[in-house]
Amino acid sequence: MPETQAQQRYFWLPVPDESSDYGLVRHAFAGTRLHAGPADDSFCGNTFALANSSEMDRIHAKTCQECNALLKEMKGWPI
């Protein structure tokens, strides 16, 4: 059975992003982390290298607001 947009899998991952004082921003990527390659396009349309992140990185990296808004819109949630 094909996935609808509301059922689409995605994962959040902190990646190097110059827009952050911390140096990392948590972006959303389609699919699963297990099946992701070394780089991928985020929901906000930017391409990032995907590396393993630490627990501290996942805690301290801010969330990409554009990825967040696009996912909320896709799920029909208020922005």
mmCIF file of C-alpha atoms in Angstrom:
data_model
loop_
_atom_site.group_PDB
_atom_site.id
_atom_site.type_symbol
_atom_site.label_atom_id
_atom_site.label_comp_id
_atom_site.label_asym_id
_atom_site.label_seq_id
_atom_site.Cartn_x
_atom_site.Cartn_y
_atom_site.Cartn_z
ATOM 1 C CA MET A 1 0.000 0.000 0.000
ATOM 2 C CA PRO A 2 1.556 3.363 -0.995
ATOM 3 C CA GLU A 3 2.144 5.920 1.723
ATOM 4 C CA THR A 4 0.056 9.069 1.683
ATOM 5 C CA GLN A 5 1.661 12.379 2.567
ATOM 6 C CA ALA A 6 0.259 12.199 6.097
ATOM 7 C CA GLN A 7 1.810 8.726 6.526
ATOM 8 C CA GLN A 8 5.200 9.618 5.047
ATOM 9 C CA ARG A 9 8.153 8.680 7.229
ATOM 10 C CA TYR A 10 10.726 11.267 8.189
ATOM 11 C CA PHE A 11 13.468 11.745 10.743
ATOM 12 C CA TRP A 12 15.108 14.704 12.432
ATOM 13 C CA LEU A 13 18.886 15.005 12.489
ATOM 14 C CA PRO A 14 21.236 17.759 13.660
ATOM 15 C CA VAL A 15 23.510 18.681 10.752
ATOM 16 C CA PRO A 16 26.205 21.339 10.274
ATOM 17 C CA ASP A 17 24.458 24.609 9.454
ATOM 18 C CA GLU A 18 26.139 28.015 9.472
ATOM 19 C CA SER A 19 22.858 29.716 10.429
ATOM 20 C CA SER A 20 23.238 28.464 14.014
ATOM 21 C CA ASP A 21 25.454 29.826 16.772
ATOM 22 C CA TYR A 22 25.807 26.212 17.960
ATOM 23 C CA GLY A 23 26.954 25.136 14.476
ATOM 24 C CA LEU A 24 24.211 22.541 14.073
ATOM 25 C CA VAL A 25 20.507 22.765 13.245
ATOM 26 C CA ARG A 26 18.028 19.888 13.479
ATOM 27 C CA HIS A 27 16.505 19.390 10.009
ATOM 28 C CA ALA A 28 13.851 16.907 8.852
ATOM 29 C CA PHE A 29 14.610 14.364 6.117
ATOM 30 C CA ALA A 30 12.277 11.997 4.258
ATOM 31 C CA GLY A 31 12.519 8.266 4.899
ATOM 32 C CA THR A 32 14.356 6.628 7.769
ATOM 33 C CA ARG A 33 17.833 7.264 9.127
ATOM 34 C CA LEU A 34 18.658 3.594 8.574
ATOM 35 C CA HIS A 35 18.090 3.932 4.815
ATOM 36 C CA ALA A 36 19.622 7.397 4.382
ATOM 37 C CA GLY A 37 22.801 7.909 2.393
ATOM 38 C CA PRO A 38 25.779 10.112 3.239
ATOM 39 C CA ALA A 39 23.891 13.266 2.168
ATOM 40 C CA ASP A 40 20.252 14.132 1.573
ATOM 41 C CA ASP A 41 17.825 16.981 0.890
ATOM 42 C CA SER A 42 15.932 18.263 3.908
ATOM 43 C CA PHE A 43 12.268 19.236 3.791
ATOM 44 C CA CYS A 44 13.312 22.892 3.589
ATOM 45 C CA GLY A 45 15.122 22.125 0.313
ATOM 46 C CA ASN A 46 18.759 22.318 1.434
ATOM 47 C CA THR A 47 21.230 19.469 0.980
ATOM 48 C CA PHE A 48 23.237 18.376 4.012
ATOM 49 C CA ALA A 49 25.859 15.771 4.846
ATOM 50 C CA LEU A 50 24.334 13.251 7.251
ATOM 51 C CA ALA A 51 26.660 12.210 10.058
ATOM 52 C CA ASN A 52 26.069 10.576 13.402
ATOM 53 C CA SER A 53 25.195 13.077 16.083
ATOM 54 C CA SER A 54 25.686 12.945 19.819
ATOM 55 C CA GLU A 55 22.914 13.137 22.369
ATOM 56 C CA MET A 56 24.182 16.603 23.313
ATOM 57 C CA ASP A 57 23.915 17.700 19.669
ATOM 58 C CA ARG A 58 20.326 16.462 19.500
ATOM 59 C CA ILE A 59 19.507 18.391 22.692
ATOM 60 C CA HIS A 60 21.270 21.671 21.858
ATOM 61 C CA ALA A 61 20.654 22.002 18.100
ATOM 62 C CA LYS A 62 17.711 24.248 17.302
ATOM 63 C CA THR A 63 14.943 22.968 15.041
ATOM 64 C CA CYS A 64 14.726 24.273 11.475
ATOM 65 C CA GLN A 65 11.521 26.299 11.544
ATOM 66 C CA GLU A 66 10.984 25.893 7.794
ATOM 67 C CA CYS A 67 11.193 22.071 8.013
ATOM 68 C CA ASN A 68 8.867 22.165 11.029
ATOM 69 C CA ALA A 69 6.298 24.383 9.281
ATOM 70 C CA LEU A 70 6.337 22.240 6.117
ATOM 71 C CA LEU A 71 5.790 19.043 8.112
ATOM 72 C CA LYS A 72 2.947 20.633 10.084
ATOM 73 C CA GLU A 73 1.347 21.763 6.834
ATOM 74 C CA MET A 74 1.767 18.284 5.342
ATOM 75 C CA LYS A 75 0.023 16.749 8.362
ATOM 76 C CA GLY A 76 -2.717 19.388 8.378
ATOM 77 C CA TRP A 77 -1.660 20.819 11.747
ATOM 78 C CA PRO A 78 -1.943 24.531 12.508
ATOM 79 C CA ILE A 79 1.316 26.394 12.040
#
